[in-house]
XYZ file of C-alpha atoms in Angstrom:
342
model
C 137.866 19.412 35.225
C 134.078 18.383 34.380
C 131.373 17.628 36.742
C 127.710 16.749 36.373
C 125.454 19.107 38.273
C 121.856 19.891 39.326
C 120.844 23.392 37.898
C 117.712 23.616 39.581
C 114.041 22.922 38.464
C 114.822 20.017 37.481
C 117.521 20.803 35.042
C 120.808 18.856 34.700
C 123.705 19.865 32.787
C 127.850 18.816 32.701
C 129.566 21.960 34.304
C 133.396 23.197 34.225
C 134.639 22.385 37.969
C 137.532 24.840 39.459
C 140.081 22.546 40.902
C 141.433 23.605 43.984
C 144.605 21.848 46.125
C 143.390 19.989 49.074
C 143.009 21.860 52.034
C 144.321 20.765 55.505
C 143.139 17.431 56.522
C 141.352 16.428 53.449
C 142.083 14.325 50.486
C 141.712 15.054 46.915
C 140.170 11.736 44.630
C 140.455 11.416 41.344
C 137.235 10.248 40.878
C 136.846 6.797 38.765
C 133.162 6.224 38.993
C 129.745 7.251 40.672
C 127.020 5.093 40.673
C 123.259 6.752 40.449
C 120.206 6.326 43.144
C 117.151 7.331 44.265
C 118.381 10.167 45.873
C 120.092 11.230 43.126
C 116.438 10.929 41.435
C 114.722 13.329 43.909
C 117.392 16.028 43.246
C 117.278 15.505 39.357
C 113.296 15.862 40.047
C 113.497 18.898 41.429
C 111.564 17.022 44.627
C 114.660 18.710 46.859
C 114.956 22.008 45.734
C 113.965 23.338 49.614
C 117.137 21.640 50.777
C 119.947 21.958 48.012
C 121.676 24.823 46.698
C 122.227 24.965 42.988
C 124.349 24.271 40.471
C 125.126 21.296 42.848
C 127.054 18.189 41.838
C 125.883 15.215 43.694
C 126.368 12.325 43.564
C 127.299 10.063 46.544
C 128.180 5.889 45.565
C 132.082 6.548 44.766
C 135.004 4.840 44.103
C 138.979 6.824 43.064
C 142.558 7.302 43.814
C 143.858 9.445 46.029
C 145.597 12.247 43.493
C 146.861 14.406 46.505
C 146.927 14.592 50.379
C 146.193 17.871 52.341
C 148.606 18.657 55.095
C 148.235 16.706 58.461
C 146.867 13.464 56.665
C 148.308 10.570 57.782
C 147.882 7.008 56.137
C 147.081 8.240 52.537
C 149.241 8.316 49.260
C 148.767 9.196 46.019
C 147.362 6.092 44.397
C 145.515 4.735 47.158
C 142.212 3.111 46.047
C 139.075 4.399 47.955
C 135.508 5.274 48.612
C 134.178 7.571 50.801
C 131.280 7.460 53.602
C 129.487 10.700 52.401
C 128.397 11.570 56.371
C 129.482 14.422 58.334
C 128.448 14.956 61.606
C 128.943 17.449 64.022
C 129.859 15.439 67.507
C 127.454 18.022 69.785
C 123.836 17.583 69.268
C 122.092 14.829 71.382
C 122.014 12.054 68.957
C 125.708 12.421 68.475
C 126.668 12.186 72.123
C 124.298 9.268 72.042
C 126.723 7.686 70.069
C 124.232 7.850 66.954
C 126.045 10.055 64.652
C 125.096 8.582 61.909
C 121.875 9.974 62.074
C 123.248 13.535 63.616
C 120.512 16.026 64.188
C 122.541 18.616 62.056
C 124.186 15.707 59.881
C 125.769 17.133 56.041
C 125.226 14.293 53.457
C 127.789 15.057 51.353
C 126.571 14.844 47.623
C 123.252 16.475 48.810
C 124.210 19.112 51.436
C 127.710 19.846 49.847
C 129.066 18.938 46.345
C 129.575 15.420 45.688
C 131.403 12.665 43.462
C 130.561 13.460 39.875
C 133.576 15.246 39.353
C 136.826 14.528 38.388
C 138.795 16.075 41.299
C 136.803 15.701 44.695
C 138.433 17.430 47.223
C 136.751 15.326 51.099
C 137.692 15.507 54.436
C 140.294 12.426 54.993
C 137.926 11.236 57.807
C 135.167 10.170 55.873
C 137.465 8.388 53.488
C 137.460 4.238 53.371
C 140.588 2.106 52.368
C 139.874 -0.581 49.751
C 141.742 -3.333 49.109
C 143.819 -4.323 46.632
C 142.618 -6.489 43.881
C 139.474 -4.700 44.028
C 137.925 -3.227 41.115
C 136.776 0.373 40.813
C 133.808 -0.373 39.306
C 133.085 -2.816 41.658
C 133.772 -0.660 44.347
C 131.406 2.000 43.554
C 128.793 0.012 44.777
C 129.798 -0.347 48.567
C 128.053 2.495 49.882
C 124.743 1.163 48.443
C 125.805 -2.485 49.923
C 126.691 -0.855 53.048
C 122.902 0.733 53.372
C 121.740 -3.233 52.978
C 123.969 -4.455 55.460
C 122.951 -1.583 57.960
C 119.210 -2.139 57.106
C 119.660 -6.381 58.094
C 121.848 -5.488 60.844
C 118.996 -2.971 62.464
C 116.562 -5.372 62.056
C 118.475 -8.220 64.119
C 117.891 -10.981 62.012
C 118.935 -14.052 62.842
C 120.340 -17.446 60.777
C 117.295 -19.746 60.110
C 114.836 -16.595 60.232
C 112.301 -16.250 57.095
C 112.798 -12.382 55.728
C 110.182 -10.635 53.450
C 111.810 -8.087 50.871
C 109.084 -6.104 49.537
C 110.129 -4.185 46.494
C 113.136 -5.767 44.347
C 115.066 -2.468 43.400
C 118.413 -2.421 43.623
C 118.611 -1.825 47.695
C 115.975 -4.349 47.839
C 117.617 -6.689 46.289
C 121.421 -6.012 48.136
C 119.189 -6.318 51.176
C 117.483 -10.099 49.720
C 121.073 -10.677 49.213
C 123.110 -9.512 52.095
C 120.023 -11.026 54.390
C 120.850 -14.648 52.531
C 124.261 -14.409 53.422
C 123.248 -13.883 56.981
C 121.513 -16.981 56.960
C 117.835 -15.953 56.160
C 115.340 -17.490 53.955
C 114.454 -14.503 51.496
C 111.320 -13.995 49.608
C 111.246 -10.562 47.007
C 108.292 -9.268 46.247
C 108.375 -7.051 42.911
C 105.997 -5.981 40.636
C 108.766 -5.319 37.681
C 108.725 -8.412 35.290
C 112.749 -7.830 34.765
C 113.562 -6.594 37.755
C 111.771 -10.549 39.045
C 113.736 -12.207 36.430
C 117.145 -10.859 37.610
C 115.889 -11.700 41.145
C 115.235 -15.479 39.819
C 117.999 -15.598 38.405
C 119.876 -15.133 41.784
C 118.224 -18.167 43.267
C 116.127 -16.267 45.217
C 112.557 -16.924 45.875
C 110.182 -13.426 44.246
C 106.718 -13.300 43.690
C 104.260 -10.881 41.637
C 102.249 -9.122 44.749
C 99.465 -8.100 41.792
C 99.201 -11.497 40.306
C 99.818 -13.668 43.972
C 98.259 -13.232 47.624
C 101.202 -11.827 49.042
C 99.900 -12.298 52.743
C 98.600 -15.837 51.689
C 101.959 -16.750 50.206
C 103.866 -15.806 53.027
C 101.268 -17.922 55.450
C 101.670 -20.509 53.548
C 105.464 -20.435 53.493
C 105.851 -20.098 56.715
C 102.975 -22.935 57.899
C 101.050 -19.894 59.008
C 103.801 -17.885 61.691
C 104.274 -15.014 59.338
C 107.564 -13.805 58.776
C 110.407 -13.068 61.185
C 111.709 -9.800 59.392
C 109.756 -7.421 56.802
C 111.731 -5.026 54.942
C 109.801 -2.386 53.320
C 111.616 -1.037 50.595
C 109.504 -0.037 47.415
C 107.867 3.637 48.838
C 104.508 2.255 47.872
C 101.225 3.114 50.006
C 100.024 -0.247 49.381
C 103.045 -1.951 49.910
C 102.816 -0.049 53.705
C 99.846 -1.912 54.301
C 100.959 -4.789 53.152
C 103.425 -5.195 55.874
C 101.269 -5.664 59.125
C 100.040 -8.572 57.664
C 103.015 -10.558 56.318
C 104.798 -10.297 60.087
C 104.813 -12.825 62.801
C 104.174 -12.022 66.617
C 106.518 -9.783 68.026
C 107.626 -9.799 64.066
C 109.444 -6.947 63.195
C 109.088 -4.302 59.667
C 111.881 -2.330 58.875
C 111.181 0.868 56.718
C 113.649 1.025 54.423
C 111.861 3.354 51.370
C 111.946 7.110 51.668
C 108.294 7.823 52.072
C 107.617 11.238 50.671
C 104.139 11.564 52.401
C 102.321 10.024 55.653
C 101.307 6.351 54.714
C 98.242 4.344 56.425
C 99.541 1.617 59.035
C 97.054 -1.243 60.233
C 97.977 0.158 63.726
C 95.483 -2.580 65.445
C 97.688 -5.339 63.871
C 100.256 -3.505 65.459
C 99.252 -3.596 68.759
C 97.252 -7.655 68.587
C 100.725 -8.848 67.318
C 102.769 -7.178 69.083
C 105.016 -6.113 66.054
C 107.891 -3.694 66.398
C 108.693 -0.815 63.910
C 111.886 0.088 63.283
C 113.654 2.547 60.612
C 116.761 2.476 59.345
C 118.802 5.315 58.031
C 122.310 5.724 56.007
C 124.988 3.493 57.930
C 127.778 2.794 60.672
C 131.217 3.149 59.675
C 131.136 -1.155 60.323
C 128.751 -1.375 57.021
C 131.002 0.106 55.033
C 133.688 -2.252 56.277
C 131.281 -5.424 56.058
C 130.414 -4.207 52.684
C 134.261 -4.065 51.424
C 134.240 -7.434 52.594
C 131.160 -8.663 51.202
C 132.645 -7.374 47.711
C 135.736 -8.475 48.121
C 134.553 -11.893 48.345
C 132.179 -11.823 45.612
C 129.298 -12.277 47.760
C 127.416 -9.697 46.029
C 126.107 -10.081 42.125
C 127.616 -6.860 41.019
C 126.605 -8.040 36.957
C 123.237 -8.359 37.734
C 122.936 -5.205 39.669
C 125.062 -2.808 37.086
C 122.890 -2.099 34.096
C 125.076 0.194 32.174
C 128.260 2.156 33.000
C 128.039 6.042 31.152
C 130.309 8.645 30.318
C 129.961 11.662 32.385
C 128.045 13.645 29.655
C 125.280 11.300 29.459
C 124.172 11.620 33.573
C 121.258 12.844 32.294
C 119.940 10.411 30.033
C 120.955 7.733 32.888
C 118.460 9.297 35.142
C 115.915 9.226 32.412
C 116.411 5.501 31.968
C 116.339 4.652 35.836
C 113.290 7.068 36.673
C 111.428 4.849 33.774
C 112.572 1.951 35.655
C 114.270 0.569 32.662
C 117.581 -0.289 34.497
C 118.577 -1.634 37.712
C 121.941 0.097 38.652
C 123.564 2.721 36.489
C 127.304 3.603 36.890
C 128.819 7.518 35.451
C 132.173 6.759 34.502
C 133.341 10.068 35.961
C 137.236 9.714 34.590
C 136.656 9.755 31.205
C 139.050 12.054 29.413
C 140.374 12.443 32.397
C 141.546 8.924 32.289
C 142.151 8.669 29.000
């Protein structure tokens, strides 16, 4: 079988993958598609060569079959549509009897930490694996784990219907989170300095402004007859946009970081403290966002054609990475199945 794979220093190549039966308690998926992030960037970067070992394939926003059960699974056949929640934790350190094992203190991210979806034949442990329900397309459903983040990020931040919710930076988990916030019953406002990336938001019926062209901070004052917002969600990584934020919140306010901040960012700490704003981050997700999520697919509440860009073969994983580090697309999908398929 054929997998896509990090090489190290920044090289990416399509790789011959050894298929091996399932061992006990895990599933084998025949992988249908794997849909490409910011993560995924990083590691294609080289920005995490400290942390992964090479060739690796990554790879983490899945959807398959099942194409053969381990023994002592229970509740899986062959042909059972799925995704998997790429966490594995190990149930001992302190977060974990904390009951946060989501964020475990020794957690393995699978596609990062061990070999991923952009293979063929993906042999998981059945526990991580997540039903999906019939009628539901593959394609669609490679993009729960990425709507599960959103729904984790909104549900940390404990936003409630009727609250005003500032999204700044309109990628594509910016924009799940504009959406999945909506459905909760928040007034959204984007802010995103990508012309297309604004126009897709738009096109949503969502509100989005241009924080170069606009007074972000006086927008928001204005929109909000001068509270501030209820909820700020920082997701674009900028340094600016980190500054940003202590401004556009109301008292007792609360900004969620969101963005994977590769280096210590300034924070308007005295705003902090006169507002009394609370700081929160939010990390990977509950095995209840990836159920919401299925949901929130399942009943078309998410605008899966404006998020997917393009849908690849396996063999071009590397020019897709290209075109989303340029920022040229919004959501790419490999098409991992391929010959496989065909």
């Amino acid at each position: 079988m054929k997998g896509a794979a990090y090489l190290g220093h920044g090289r990416l190549g399509t790789v011959a993958v050894d298929v091996a039966p399932p061992g006990p308690g895990e599933l084998q998926i025949a992988v249908a598609y794997c849909g490409l992030c910011g993560t995924d960037l990083h590691i294609a970067h080289g920005d995490m060569d400290a942390r992964v070992r090479t060739p690796l394939v990554f790879g983490h926003e899945t959807s398959g079959t099942v194409a053969a059960v381990g023994a002592g699974v229970r509740d899986w056949a062959v042909g059972d549509p799925l995704t998997v929640m790429p966490l594995i934790w190990d149930g001992t350190c302190a977060a974990c009897l904390a009951g946060h094992q989501h964020i475990c203190q020794n957690l393995v991210f699978v596609g990062i930490d061990s070999p991923g979806g952009l293979q063929q034949r993906w042999n998981v442990p059945a526990s991580i694996a997540v039903r999906l329900p019939a009628g539901l397309s593959l394609r669609t459903a490679a993009l729960v784990e990425p709507v599960a983040v959103a729904v984790h990020d909104v549900r940390r931040s404990e936003l409630q219907v009727g609250d005003r919710a500032v999204v700044v930076g309109g990628g594509p988990i910016g924009l799940l989170i504009a959406v999945v916030a909506r459905d909760a019953g928040a007034d959204v406002l984007v802010a995103e300095v990508d012309d297309t990336r604004r126009a897709r938001i738009a096109g949503l019926g969502l509100r989005v402004i241009d924080p170069r062209a606009d007074d972000l901070a006086g927008e928001v004052e204005r929109w909000t007859d001068g509270a501030g917002a209820d909820v700020v969600f920082e997701v674009s990584g900028a340094a600016a946009a980190v500054r940003s934020t202590t401004a556009l919140a109301k008292v007792r306010g609360t900004i969620v970081v969101v963005a994977i901040h590769t280096a210590p960012r300034e924070l308007d700490l005295q705003r902090v403290f006169w507002r009394e704003l609370r700081l929160l981050g939010a990390r990977v997700y509950h095995r209840g966002d990836f159920d919401r999520a299925v949901e929130l697919l399942r009943r078309d509440r998410i605008p899966v054609d404006t998020l997917i860009s393009a849908v690849v073969p396996l063999a071009e994983t590397a020019s897709a990475i290209e075109e989303l580090s340029a920022g040229r697309a919004m959501k790419i999908l490999v098409d991992v199945a391929g010959e496989a398929r065909s």
